[in-house]
Coordinates of C-alpha atoms in Angstrom, one line a residue:
Chain A
M1 CA -24.8 -8.7 -101.5
K2 CA -26.5 -6.9 -104.7
N3 CA -25.3 -2.7 -103.9
A4 CA -23.4 -3.2 -100.4
I5 CA -21.7 -1.3 -98.4
K6 CA -19.6 -1.2 -95.5
V7 CA -19.3 0.9 -92.3
F8 CA -17.7 0.2 -89.1
A9 CA -17.5 1.2 -85.6
P10 CA -14.9 0.9 -83.2
A11 CA -13.9 -0.5 -79.6
T12 CA -14.0 2.1 -76.9
I13 CA -12.2 2.7 -73.4
A14 CA -15.4 3.3 -70.6
N15 CA -14.8 4.1 -67.2
L16 CA -11.7 4.8 -67.4
G17 CA -11.3 4.8 -64.3
I18 CA -12.8 7.8 -62.1
G19 CA -15.7 7.7 -64.9
F20 CA -17.4 4.7 -63.5
D21 CA -20.9 4.4 -66.2
H22 CA -20.3 7.8 -67.4
L23 CA -17.9 8.1 -69.2
G24 CA -15.5 5.8 -72.4
L25 CA -14.2 7.3 -75.9
A26 CA -12.8 5.8 -79.0
I27 CA -10.5 4.2 -80.3
Y28 CA -8.1 3.3 -83.5
G29 CA -8.1 -0.2 -84.4
P30 CA -9.9 -2.8 -83.0
G31 CA -14.6 -2.8 -84.6
D32 CA -16.8 -3.6 -86.0
E33 CA -17.2 -4.0 -89.9
I34 CA -20.5 -4.7 -91.4
I35 CA -21.4 -5.5 -95.1
I36 CA -25.3 -4.2 -95.6
G37 CA -27.3 -4.9 -98.8
E38 CA -30.3 -5.4 -100.9
G39 CA -31.5 -9.0 -99.0
S40 CA -34.0 -11.9 -101.0
E41 CA -36.4 -11.9 -98.7
K42 CA -39.1 -8.8 -96.5
G43 CA -36.8 -8.2 -93.5
L44 CA -33.5 -8.0 -92.8
K45 CA -31.5 -11.2 -92.3
I46 CA -28.2 -11.8 -91.4
K47 CA -26.4 -13.8 -93.3
E48 CA -23.1 -14.3 -91.8
I49 CA -21.2 -13.8 -89.1
K50 CA -17.2 -13.4 -89.4
G51 CA -14.1 -13.4 -86.0
A52 CA -16.6 -14.2 -83.3
K53 CA -16.1 -18.6 -83.1
G54 CA -19.6 -18.4 -83.4
R55 CA -20.4 -16.9 -80.3
L56 CA -23.0 -14.5 -81.3
P57 CA -26.4 -16.1 -82.1
I58 CA -27.3 -14.8 -85.9
D59 CA -31.1 -13.8 -85.6
P60 CA -31.6 -10.8 -86.2
T61 CA -34.4 -10.5 -83.4
K62 CA -31.4 -11.7 -81.3
N63 CA -28.4 -10.2 -82.2
T64 CA -27.0 -7.3 -80.7
A65 CA -26.7 -5.4 -84.5
G66 CA -29.5 -7.2 -85.6
V67 CA -31.7 -5.7 -82.2
A68 CA -29.6 -2.0 -82.9
A69 CA -31.1 -2.4 -87.0
L70 CA -34.3 -3.4 -86.5
S71 CA -35.2 -0.8 -83.5
L72 CA -34.2 2.4 -86.4
L73 CA -36.0 -0.1 -89.0
E74 CA -38.8 0.3 -87.3
A75 CA -38.5 4.1 -85.9
I76 CA -38.4 4.8 -89.3
G77 CA -41.4 1.9 -90.8
A78 CA -38.6 0.1 -92.5
K79 CA -39.1 -3.1 -90.9
D80 CA -40.5 -4.8 -94.2
Y81 CA -37.6 -4.0 -96.2
A82 CA -35.6 -6.8 -97.8
L83 CA -32.1 -7.0 -96.2
E84 CA -29.1 -8.2 -95.1
M85 CA -26.4 -8.3 -93.0
S86 CA -22.8 -9.8 -92.9
I87 CA -20.8 -8.5 -89.8
H88 CA -17.5 -8.5 -89.6
K89 CA -16.3 -9.0 -86.0
K90 CA -12.3 -7.3 -85.6
M91 CA -12.1 -7.0 -82.1
P92 CA -12.8 -9.7 -79.1
I93 CA -15.6 -10.0 -77.1
G94 CA -16.7 -9.7 -73.8
S95 CA -12.3 -7.9 -73.2
G96 CA -13.8 -5.3 -72.1
L97 CA -13.4 -2.7 -74.7
G98 CA -17.1 -2.6 -75.8
S99 CA -17.3 -5.2 -78.2
S100 CA -21.0 -5.3 -77.6
A101 CA -22.0 -1.4 -78.2
A102 CA -19.4 -1.8 -81.0
S103 CA -22.3 -4.2 -82.9
A104 CA -24.3 -2.3 -81.6
V105 CA -23.7 1.0 -83.8
A106 CA -22.4 -0.5 -86.7
G107 CA -25.8 -3.0 -87.2
V108 CA -27.2 0.6 -86.8
F109 CA -24.7 3.3 -88.8
A110 CA -25.5 0.0 -91.6
V111 CA -29.8 1.3 -92.5
H112 CA -28.9 4.4 -91.2
K113 CA -26.1 4.9 -94.3
Y114 CA -28.2 2.3 -96.5
L115 CA -31.4 3.6 -96.0
R116 CA -29.9 7.7 -96.2
T117 CA -32.2 7.6 -93.8
G118 CA -31.1 11.8 -93.7
L119 CA -31.4 11.6 -89.4
D120 CA -28.5 13.1 -86.8
V121 CA -26.2 10.8 -86.3
S122 CA -27.3 11.5 -82.5
E123 CA -31.1 9.7 -83.1
L124 CA -29.4 7.1 -83.6
L125 CA -28.3 6.9 -80.2
P126 CA -30.9 5.2 -78.6
H127 CA -31.8 2.4 -81.2
A128 CA -27.4 1.9 -80.9
V129 CA -28.4 1.6 -76.6
K130 CA -31.4 -0.6 -77.3
G131 CA -29.3 -3.2 -79.1
E132 CA -26.2 -2.8 -76.7
Q133 CA -29.1 -3.6 -73.5
I134 CA -29.6 -7.3 -74.7
A135 CA -26.3 -8.1 -75.0
S136 CA -25.0 -6.6 -71.9
G137 CA -28.4 -6.1 -69.5
A138 CA -28.3 -2.7 -68.5
K139 CA -29.1 0.8 -70.2
H140 CA -25.5 2.0 -71.0
A141 CA -24.3 4.4 -73.4
D142 CA -20.5 5.0 -71.8
N143 CA -19.6 2.6 -74.7
V144 CA -22.4 2.9 -77.1
A145 CA -22.1 6.8 -77.5
P146 CA -18.2 6.7 -78.4
S147 CA -18.3 4.3 -80.8
L148 CA -21.5 6.2 -82.7
L149 CA -19.7 9.9 -81.8
G150 CA -16.4 9.6 -81.1
G151 CA -13.9 11.1 -79.2
M152 CA -14.8 11.6 -75.5
V153 CA -18.3 11.3 -74.0
Y154 CA -19.8 11.8 -71.3
I155 CA -23.0 10.3 -70.2
R156 CA -24.9 12.0 -67.7
D157 CA -27.7 10.2 -67.6
N158 CA -28.4 6.8 -69.4
Q159 CA -31.7 6.7 -68.1
T160 CA -32.4 9.5 -70.3
L161 CA -29.6 9.4 -72.0
D162 CA -28.3 13.2 -71.6
Y163 CA -24.6 12.8 -72.7
K164 CA -21.9 15.6 -74.1
R165 CA -18.8 15.3 -76.3
I166 CA -16.3 16.4 -74.6
Y167 CA -12.1 18.1 -76.7
F168 CA -9.8 15.7 -76.3
P169 CA -5.7 16.3 -76.7
K170 CA -5.0 14.9 -79.9
G171 CA -1.5 13.8 -78.4
I172 CA -1.9 11.6 -76.1
F173 CA -1.3 7.2 -76.8
F174 CA -3.5 5.0 -75.1
A175 CA -2.0 1.0 -75.1
V176 CA -4.1 -0.7 -74.1
V177 CA -3.7 -4.3 -73.7
Y178 CA -6.7 -7.1 -74.4
P179 CA -5.3 -10.3 -71.6
E180 CA -6.6 -13.4 -73.0
I181 CA -8.8 -14.7 -69.9
S182 CA -11.9 -14.0 -69.9
I183 CA -14.8 -12.1 -67.4
L184 CA -18.0 -12.2 -68.0
T185 CA -20.0 -8.8 -66.9
R186 CA -21.9 -9.9 -64.2
D187 CA -19.1 -11.2 -62.6
A188 CA -17.2 -8.0 -62.7
R189 CA -21.0 -6.0 -61.3
S190 CA -20.6 -8.9 -58.6
V191 CA -17.7 -7.8 -57.1
L192 CA -18.3 -4.1 -56.7
S193 CA -19.8 -3.6 -53.2
K194 CA -23.3 -1.1 -52.8
S195 CA -22.2 1.5 -50.7
V196 CA -19.0 3.3 -50.7
S197 CA -17.2 6.1 -47.6
L198 CA -18.1 9.1 -48.5
E199 CA -15.0 11.0 -47.9
N200 CA -14.1 8.6 -51.8
A201 CA -17.3 9.5 -53.4
I202 CA -16.3 13.3 -52.8
Q203 CA -12.7 12.5 -54.2
Q204 CA -14.2 10.5 -57.0
A205 CA -16.1 12.6 -57.9
A206 CA -13.6 14.9 -57.4
N207 CA -11.3 13.6 -59.5
F208 CA -13.7 12.7 -62.0
A209 CA -15.5 16.3 -62.4
C210 CA -11.5 17.3 -63.0
F211 CA -9.8 14.8 -65.4
V212 CA -13.3 16.1 -67.8
T213 CA -12.1 20.1 -67.9
A214 CA -8.4 19.5 -67.8
A215 CA -9.0 17.2 -70.5
N216 CA -10.9 19.9 -72.1
S217 CA -8.4 23.3 -71.5
S218 CA -5.1 19.8 -72.6
D219 CA -4.0 20.5 -69.5
L220 CA -1.3 17.0 -69.4
D221 CA -0.5 17.1 -65.7
L222 CA -3.6 17.4 -64.1
M223 CA -6.1 14.3 -66.1
A224 CA -2.4 12.8 -64.8
R225 CA -3.5 14.0 -60.9
C226 CA -6.9 13.2 -61.7
L227 CA -6.6 9.4 -62.7
D228 CA -7.0 8.0 -59.8
D229 CA -10.3 5.6 -59.4
R230 CA -10.7 5.4 -55.3
L231 CA -14.6 2.7 -56.0
I232 CA -14.0 0.0 -58.6
E233 CA -10.3 -0.6 -59.7
H234 CA -9.4 -1.8 -56.0
Q235 CA -12.4 -4.0 -56.5
R236 CA -12.0 -5.0 -59.8
A237 CA -7.9 -5.3 -59.9
S238 CA -8.2 -8.9 -58.3
L239 CA -10.4 -10.1 -61.2
I240 CA -6.8 -9.7 -63.8
P241 CA -4.3 -11.4 -62.9
Y242 CA -1.0 -8.6 -62.5
F243 CA -3.4 -6.2 -62.1
N244 CA -1.5 -4.4 -59.9
E245 CA 2.8 -4.8 -61.7
M246 CA 1.0 -4.5 -65.1
K247 CA 0.0 -1.2 -63.3
E248 CA 3.3 -0.5 -61.3
I249 CA 5.6 -1.1 -64.8
A250 CA 3.6 0.8 -66.9
M251 CA 3.4 3.9 -64.1
N252 CA 7.6 3.3 -64.1
K253 CA 7.5 3.8 -67.5
G254 CA 6.2 7.1 -67.2
A255 CA 1.8 6.6 -68.1
M256 CA 0.1 9.5 -66.6
G257 CA -2.2 6.7 -65.1
F258 CA -3.5 3.3 -65.5
S259 CA -6.4 1.2 -65.2
I260 CA -9.6 -1.0 -66.4
S261 CA -11.1 -0.8 -69.1
G262 CA -15.3 -1.4 -69.4
A263 CA -15.7 -4.0 -66.6
G264 CA -11.8 -5.7 -67.5
P265 CA -10.0 -8.0 -67.7
S266 CA -8.5 -4.7 -70.7
V267 CA -6.1 -2.5 -69.3
F268 CA -4.3 0.2 -70.4
A269 CA -2.3 2.8 -69.5
M270 CA -2.7 6.8 -70.9
C271 CA 0.6 7.9 -72.0
F272 CA 2.3 11.0 -73.6
N273 CA 2.9 10.1 -76.1
Q274 CA 2.9 8.0 -78.9
I275 CA 5.7 6.7 -78.4
E276 CA 6.1 6.2 -74.3
A277 CA 2.2 3.5 -75.5
E278 CA 4.4 2.1 -77.6
N279 CA 7.1 0.9 -75.1
I280 CA 4.1 0.6 -72.2
A281 CA 2.6 -2.0 -74.2
E282 CA 5.3 -4.7 -75.6
K283 CA 6.6 -4.2 -72.2
L284 CA 4.0 -5.3 -70.6
Q285 CA 2.6 -8.1 -73.3
S286 CA 6.2 -9.5 -72.6
F287 CA 5.2 -9.3 -68.4
L288 CA 1.9 -11.1 -69.3
K289 CA 3.8 -14.0 -71.5
G290 CA 6.6 -14.3 -69.4
K291 CA 3.2 -16.0 -67.1
K292 CA 2.4 -17.9 -69.8
I293 CA -0.9 -15.4 -70.5
Q294 CA -1.2 -14.4 -74.2
A295 CA -2.2 -11.0 -74.2
T296 CA -3.1 -8.3 -77.8
T297 CA -2.7 -4.7 -77.5
W298 CA -3.4 -1.7 -79.6
V299 CA -1.7 1.0 -80.0
S300 CA -4.3 4.3 -80.2
D301 CA -4.7 8.3 -79.7
I302 CA -8.3 9.6 -79.2
N303 CA -10.4 8.0 -82.4
N304 CA -12.8 11.5 -82.7
D305 CA -14.6 9.5 -86.3
G306 CA -15.8 7.5 -83.7
A307 CA -18.7 5.1 -86.8
Y308 CA -17.6 5.4 -90.6
L309 CA -18.6 4.5 -93.8
F310 CA -15.8 3.3 -95.9
Chain B
M1 CA -3.3 54.7 -39.1
K2 CA -0.4 55.7 -40.5
N3 CA 0.1 54.5 -44.1
A4 CA -2.9 52.9 -44.3
I5 CA -4.9 50.7 -47.3
K6 CA -7.6 48.7 -47.6
V7 CA -8.8 45.1 -49.1
F8 CA -11.7 43.2 -49.6
A9 CA -12.2 39.6 -50.6
P10 CA -15.9 38.4 -50.4
A11 CA -18.6 35.5 -49.8
T12 CA -18.1 33.2 -51.5
I13 CA -21.5 30.0 -52.6
A14 CA -19.3 26.4 -51.6
N15 CA -20.1 22.8 -52.9
L16 CA -23.0 23.6 -54.3
G17 CA -24.9 21.2 -54.4
I18 CA -23.4 18.5 -56.3
G19 CA -19.3 19.7 -55.9
F20 CA -19.6 18.8 -52.1
D21 CA -15.5 20.4 -50.7
H22 CA -14.0 20.7 -54.0
L23 CA -15.8 23.6 -55.7
G24 CA -17.4 27.2 -54.8
L25 CA -17.7 30.4 -56.2
A26 CA -16.8 34.0 -55.4
I27 CA -20.4 36.6 -55.3
Y28 CA -20.4 40.5 -55.1
G29 CA -22.4 42.1 -52.3
P30 CA -21.2 40.4 -48.8
G31 CA -17.5 39.8 -47.5
D32 CA -15.4 41.7 -45.7
E33 CA -12.6 44.7 -45.5
I34 CA -8.8 45.0 -43.4
I35 CA -8.2 48.5 -43.4
I36 CA -3.4 47.9 -42.6
G37 CA -1.0 50.1 -42.2
E38 CA 2.0 51.0 -40.3
G39 CA 1.7 49.6 -36.4
S40 CA 3.0 50.9 -33.6
E41 CA 5.2 48.5 -31.8
K42 CA 6.7 45.1 -33.9
G43 CA 4.1 42.1 -34.4
L44 CA 1.1 42.3 -36.6
K45 CA -1.6 43.7 -34.1
I46 CA -5.7 44.1 -34.5
K47 CA -6.9 47.4 -34.2
E48 CA -10.5 46.8 -33.4
I49 CA -13.2 44.3 -35.3
K50 CA -16.2 46.0 -37.0
G51 CA -20.0 44.2 -37.5
A52 CA -19.1 40.5 -35.8
K53 CA -21.0 41.6 -32.5
G54 CA -17.4 40.4 -30.3
R55 CA -18.5 37.3 -32.1
L56 CA -14.8 37.4 -33.4
P57 CA -11.3 37.1 -31.2
I58 CA -8.9 40.2 -31.4
D59 CA -5.8 37.8 -30.6
P60 CA -4.3 37.4 -33.5
T61 CA -2.7 33.9 -33.5
K62 CA -7.0 33.3 -32.4
N63 CA -8.6 35.2 -35.9
T64 CA -9.0 34.0 -38.9
A65 CA -7.3 36.9 -40.5
G66 CA -4.5 37.4 -38.5
V67 CA -3.1 33.3 -38.6
A68 CA -3.5 34.3 -42.3
A69 CA -1.5 36.7 -41.7
L70 CA 1.1 36.3 -39.4
S71 CA 1.3 32.7 -42.0
L72 CA 2.3 35.0 -44.9
L73 CA 4.6 36.7 -42.8
E74 CA 6.2 34.3 -41.6
A75 CA 7.0 32.6 -45.2
I76 CA 8.6 36.3 -46.3
G77 CA 10.9 36.9 -43.2
A78 CA 9.1 40.0 -42.0
K79 CA 6.8 38.5 -38.7
D80 CA 8.2 41.8 -36.7
Y81 CA 7.1 44.2 -38.6
A82 CA 5.2 46.1 -36.9
L83 CA 1.6 46.5 -37.9
E84 CA -2.1 47.2 -37.8
M85 CA -5.5 45.6 -38.5
S86 CA -8.6 46.7 -38.7
I87 CA -11.6 44.1 -39.2
H88 CA -14.8 45.1 -40.9
K89 CA -17.5 41.7 -41.7
K90 CA -19.6 42.9 -43.5
M91 CA -21.4 39.8 -44.4
P92 CA -23.2 37.4 -41.3
I93 CA -21.3 34.8 -39.4
G94 CA -21.9 31.3 -39.7
S95 CA -24.3 31.8 -41.5
G96 CA -22.9 29.1 -44.7
L97 CA -21.1 31.9 -46.9
G98 CA -17.7 31.4 -46.4
S99 CA -17.2 34.2 -43.8
S100 CA -14.1 32.2 -42.4
A101 CA -12.3 32.5 -45.7
A102 CA -13.6 35.4 -46.4
S103 CA -11.7 37.0 -43.2
A104 CA -8.8 34.5 -44.0
V105 CA -9.2 35.7 -47.4
A106 CA -8.5 39.4 -46.8
G107 CA -6.0 38.6 -44.2
V108 CA -3.3 37.5 -46.7
F109 CA -3.7 39.5 -49.1
A110 CA -4.2 42.8 -46.7
V111 CA -0.2 41.5 -45.7
H112 CA 0.9 40.7 -49.8
K113 CA -0.9 44.4 -50.5
Y114 CA 1.0 46.7 -47.4
L115 CA 4.1 44.6 -48.0
R116 CA 3.8 44.2 -52.2
T117 CA 5.1 40.8 -51.9
G118 CA 6.2 39.9 -55.3
L119 CA 4.2 36.9 -55.0
D120 CA 2.0 36.0 -57.1
V121 CA -1.9 35.8 -55.7
S122 CA -2.2 32.1 -56.5
E123 CA 0.6 31.8 -53.5
L124 CA -0.9 33.8 -51.0
L125 CA -3.8 30.1 -51.5
P126 CA -1.3 27.4 -48.4
H127 CA -1.5 30.8 -46.2
A128 CA -5.4 31.8 -46.8
V129 CA -6.1 27.4 -45.8
K130 CA -4.6 28.1 -42.6
G131 CA -6.2 30.4 -41.0
E132 CA -9.6 29.0 -42.3
Q133 CA -8.3 26.1 -40.8
I134 CA -8.4 27.5 -37.4
A135 CA -12.2 28.6 -38.0
S136 CA -13.6 25.3 -39.6
G137 CA -11.1 23.4 -38.1
A138 CA -11.1 21.6 -41.6
K139 CA -7.9 21.9 -44.0
H140 CA -10.2 23.4 -47.1
A141 CA -10.1 25.5 -50.1
D142 CA -13.5 25.5 -51.4
N143 CA -14.5 28.7 -49.5
V144 CA -10.4 30.2 -49.6
A145 CA -10.2 29.8 -53.3
P146 CA -12.8 31.8 -54.8
S147 CA -12.6 34.2 -52.7
L148 CA -9.3 34.7 -52.8
L149 CA -8.7 34.2 -57.1
G150 CA -12.7 35.3 -58.2
G151 CA -14.3 33.1 -60.1
M152 CA -15.3 29.4 -59.9
V153 CA -13.1 26.5 -58.5
Y154 CA -12.5 23.4 -58.0
I155 CA -10.4 21.6 -55.1
R156 CA -9.1 18.4 -56.9
D157 CA -7.2 18.2 -53.4
N158 CA -7.6 19.3 -50.2
Q159 CA -4.8 18.7 -49.0
T160 CA -2.5 19.2 -51.4
L161 CA -4.2 22.3 -52.8
D162 CA -4.3 21.0 -56.4
Y163 CA -6.6 23.5 -58.3
K164 CA -8.1 24.2 -61.0
R165 CA -9.4 28.1 -62.3
I166 CA -13.3 27.3 -64.8
Y167 CA -14.8 29.6 -66.5
F168 CA -18.1 30.2 -65.9
P169 CA -21.4 32.1 -67.8
K170 CA -21.9 35.8 -67.0
G171 CA -25.5 36.1 -67.6
I172 CA -26.5 33.2 -64.4
F173 CA -27.5 35.0 -61.0
F174 CA -27.4 33.8 -57.8
A175 CA -30.4 34.6 -55.6
V176 CA -28.6 34.4 -52.3
V177 CA -31.5 33.8 -49.1
Y178 CA -29.7 34.1 -45.2
P179 CA -32.1 32.6 -42.5
E180 CA -31.3 34.4 -39.8
I181 CA -30.5 30.5 -37.9
S182 CA -27.7 29.2 -36.6
I183 CA -26.1 25.8 -37.5
L184 CA -22.7 24.9 -36.6
T185 CA -20.6 24.0 -39.0
R186 CA -19.8 21.2 -36.9
D187 CA -24.0 20.1 -36.8
A188 CA -23.9 20.2 -40.5
R189 CA -21.0 17.1 -41.1
S190 CA -22.3 15.0 -38.1
V191 CA -25.4 15.1 -39.4
L192 CA -23.9 13.8 -42.8
S193 CA -23.8 9.8 -42.9
K194 CA -20.3 8.1 -43.6
S195 CA -21.1 5.4 -46.3
V196 CA -23.4 5.6 -49.4
S197 CA -24.5 3.9 -52.3
L198 CA -22.4 3.4 -54.7
E199 CA -25.1 4.3 -57.3
N200 CA -25.6 7.6 -56.0
A201 CA -21.7 7.9 -55.7
I202 CA -21.9 7.7 -59.2
Q203 CA -24.2 9.9 -60.7
Q204 CA -22.7 12.7 -58.1
A205 CA -19.6 12.4 -60.0
A206 CA -21.3 12.1 -63.4
N207 CA -23.6 15.2 -62.2
F208 CA -20.0 17.6 -60.6
A209 CA -18.3 16.8 -64.3
C210 CA -20.9 17.1 -66.6
F211 CA -22.0 20.6 -64.2
V212 CA -18.2 22.0 -64.5
T213 CA -17.5 21.0 -68.2
A214 CA -21.3 22.5 -69.1
A215 CA -19.9 25.8 -67.3
N216 CA -16.9 25.7 -69.6
S217 CA -18.9 25.8 -72.6
S218 CA -22.6 28.3 -71.4
D219 CA -24.6 25.5 -72.6
L220 CA -26.8 26.9 -69.9
D221 CA -29.5 23.4 -70.0
L222 CA -27.2 21.2 -68.8
M223 CA -25.8 22.6 -65.9
A224 CA -29.3 23.4 -65.0
R225 CA -30.1 19.5 -65.1
C226 CA -26.5 18.3 -63.5
L227 CA -27.7 21.0 -61.0
D228 CA -28.7 16.8 -59.2
D229 CA -27.3 16.6 -55.5
R230 CA -27.6 12.4 -54.0
L231 CA -24.9 12.7 -51.2
I232 CA -25.4 16.0 -49.1
E233 CA -28.8 18.1 -49.8
H234 CA -32.0 15.8 -48.5
Q235 CA -29.4 15.0 -46.0
R236 CA -29.2 18.6 -44.6
A237 CA -32.2 19.9 -45.6
S238 CA -33.8 19.0 -42.6
L239 CA -31.4 21.4 -40.2
I240 CA -32.3 24.4 -42.5
P241 CA -36.5 25.3 -41.7
Y242 CA -38.3 25.0 -45.2
F243 CA -36.1 24.1 -47.1
N244 CA -38.1 21.8 -49.6
E245 CA -40.9 24.7 -49.6
M246 CA -38.3 26.7 -50.4
K247 CA -36.4 24.6 -53.4
E248 CA -40.7 23.9 -54.7
I249 CA -40.5 28.4 -54.3
A250 CA -37.1 28.6 -56.3
M251 CA -38.4 26.0 -59.3
N252 CA -41.5 27.1 -60.0
K253 CA -40.6 30.0 -60.6
G254 CA -38.1 28.8 -62.8
A255 CA -35.1 29.0 -61.4
M256 CA -31.8 26.5 -63.2
G257 CA -31.6 25.0 -59.4
F258 CA -31.6 25.4 -55.7
S259 CA -29.5 24.1 -53.0
I260 CA -27.5 25.1 -49.8
S261 CA -24.9 27.1 -49.8
G262 CA -22.0 25.9 -47.9
A263 CA -22.8 24.4 -44.5
G264 CA -25.7 26.3 -45.1
P265 CA -28.3 27.8 -43.3
S266 CA -28.1 30.2 -46.9
V267 CA -29.2 28.6 -49.4
F268 CA -29.3 29.7 -53.0
A269 CA -31.1 30.1 -56.7
M270 CA -29.0 29.3 -59.3
C271 CA -30.9 31.3 -62.1
F272 CA -30.9 32.1 -65.7
N273 CA -30.4 36.1 -65.1
Q274 CA -30.7 39.2 -63.1
I275 CA -34.8 40.2 -63.2
E276 CA -35.3 36.0 -62.2
A277 CA -33.2 35.9 -59.7
E278 CA -34.8 39.1 -57.7
N279 CA -38.3 37.6 -58.0
I280 CA -36.5 34.8 -56.3
A281 CA -34.7 36.2 -53.7
E282 CA -37.7 38.4 -52.8
K283 CA -40.6 35.6 -53.5
L284 CA -38.0 33.2 -49.9
Q285 CA -37.8 36.4 -48.2
S286 CA -41.1 37.5 -47.8
F287 CA -42.5 33.5 -47.9
L288 CA -39.9 33.3 -44.5
K289 CA -41.4 36.3 -43.5
G290 CA -44.2 35.1 -43.3
K291 CA -43.3 32.3 -41.5
K292 CA -41.2 34.3 -38.5
I293 CA -38.0 33.8 -40.1
Q294 CA -35.9 37.2 -40.4
A295 CA -33.3 36.6 -43.4
T296 CA -31.4 38.4 -46.3
T297 CA -30.8 38.0 -49.2
W298 CA -28.2 39.2 -51.6
V299 CA -28.6 38.7 -55.5
S300 CA -25.4 38.5 -57.4
D301 CA -23.7 37.5 -60.6
I302 CA -20.3 34.9 -60.2
N303 CA -17.6 37.5 -58.7
N304 CA -14.0 36.7 -60.9
D305 CA -12.1 39.8 -59.6
G306 CA -11.7 38.0 -56.0
A307 CA -10.3 39.7 -53.5
Y308 CA -9.0 43.4 -54.4
L309 CA -7.4 46.3 -53.0
F310 CA -8.9 49.6 -52.4

């Protein structure tokens, strides 16, 4: 590819138990890489997709990265530019780690950097959301925003994309475990009861509010006490094999908290330090192995960089 | 009264719409004053109660301030001390402004200061909660904690009294309007539906979380957008005459938000500055007057002092 550049958008842990549909943070390691360069004909073309085992469409109007990129290209009056993209998926699809969000962000960020749009990174958000929307069916920015901007972000309103980045203490590490089973986001949604008790709703709100301010002031013990999801986790846990056993292992090993990443099946343990996170990741992987379930693990602290240009 | 001292505990706005049962802040103006001094016989005696029109029991084992004071006296092994209290209620009872919490806090704070307990103020909280509990029937610290500690406080867990004080921007003023009608807390509770939609629960959690962090970072516009209660306000509004009309007046006059204080009937407009708050208080008072409803108003910014010794 002529004059090509390479960008990367990281995977994300969304929901974090207490912040369902409104909270997410970026991690290091998994994510999407896109190489973008001069194309041979008018318009955007996706040349190849690596690492997706043929599961993603090559047509840019149907591909998450393509739709996000096209949305930005249209907005800046550049949709006739001859552009070519090569997508390298460096993370599992359908894992609950924001795979489609990473694609959408990488797509729009690639165009942004390649054409030097001069836009503020935050202005890319609506385009990335549009891309992610074709994959997930819903307008949610809780994976897209942290993948793009880095750090921990909550989206106050997913319709207007009213969001805020919040400081998250650097020393906290996540042990992320992806049991290689598949959960469809729509199944993960359909198990959720449409109504909840006022009491649990109110306690969830308090925990969410407390978690973000505790993070802001590096009050780690309080953060740990807040990680107590009353609305979602118990409903979705049944979709993830050995969820309760894994949680028990992690909590016994001293995790600050343990819950489901996004719609699952990935789970995470939030840990006071890196060594603890590494121990828990190893422990959970070998536990699942004993149950004949293949699992991939990552250990990461918060990724404040978000999408970047190599 | 011999060797007497005088303390004051301020009124509070609890709930603030989005923080039902978990959020409160102290204001200047209304509150409870207690004079405590040497008694003539063993034990605690309430000598007189002013400003309550005979509505509060003089028996210390039944009086909110008395119960709170006795709880502390017992804890420090001083229940046989000869003490006398005179309570001056400088705020309306049953107004939704934390009248019983102010009594409880003033009671426990009076003993604390009089006997120089050496305790940290935060250690008084459980005793004040005990006092408030006999008035409200429930264990809630969302009025008691800000009245005692000052500022904005949220209670993550009302059972364990896990709380946190949060910075609240100084320039914001509240127009507080108390329409002189009476609502019993138990009526205000009984109108609440026991279940809510997951969607509203999730949006409420996001608004609450966003509100406290926006306050923390003095993001006033975001605070204003967060003041959007999806769970409680519409259910309780019917108990307050002309609630919707008052809200419209306040919002049209540029208020950041408008909602019910505690269980009502007091309402508050949160305002970008003092002049706006004064205008709104005046406007609402004259509006209610036109409807033949007597109202008292206060204008205050956040009271970071909490309970104090004169």
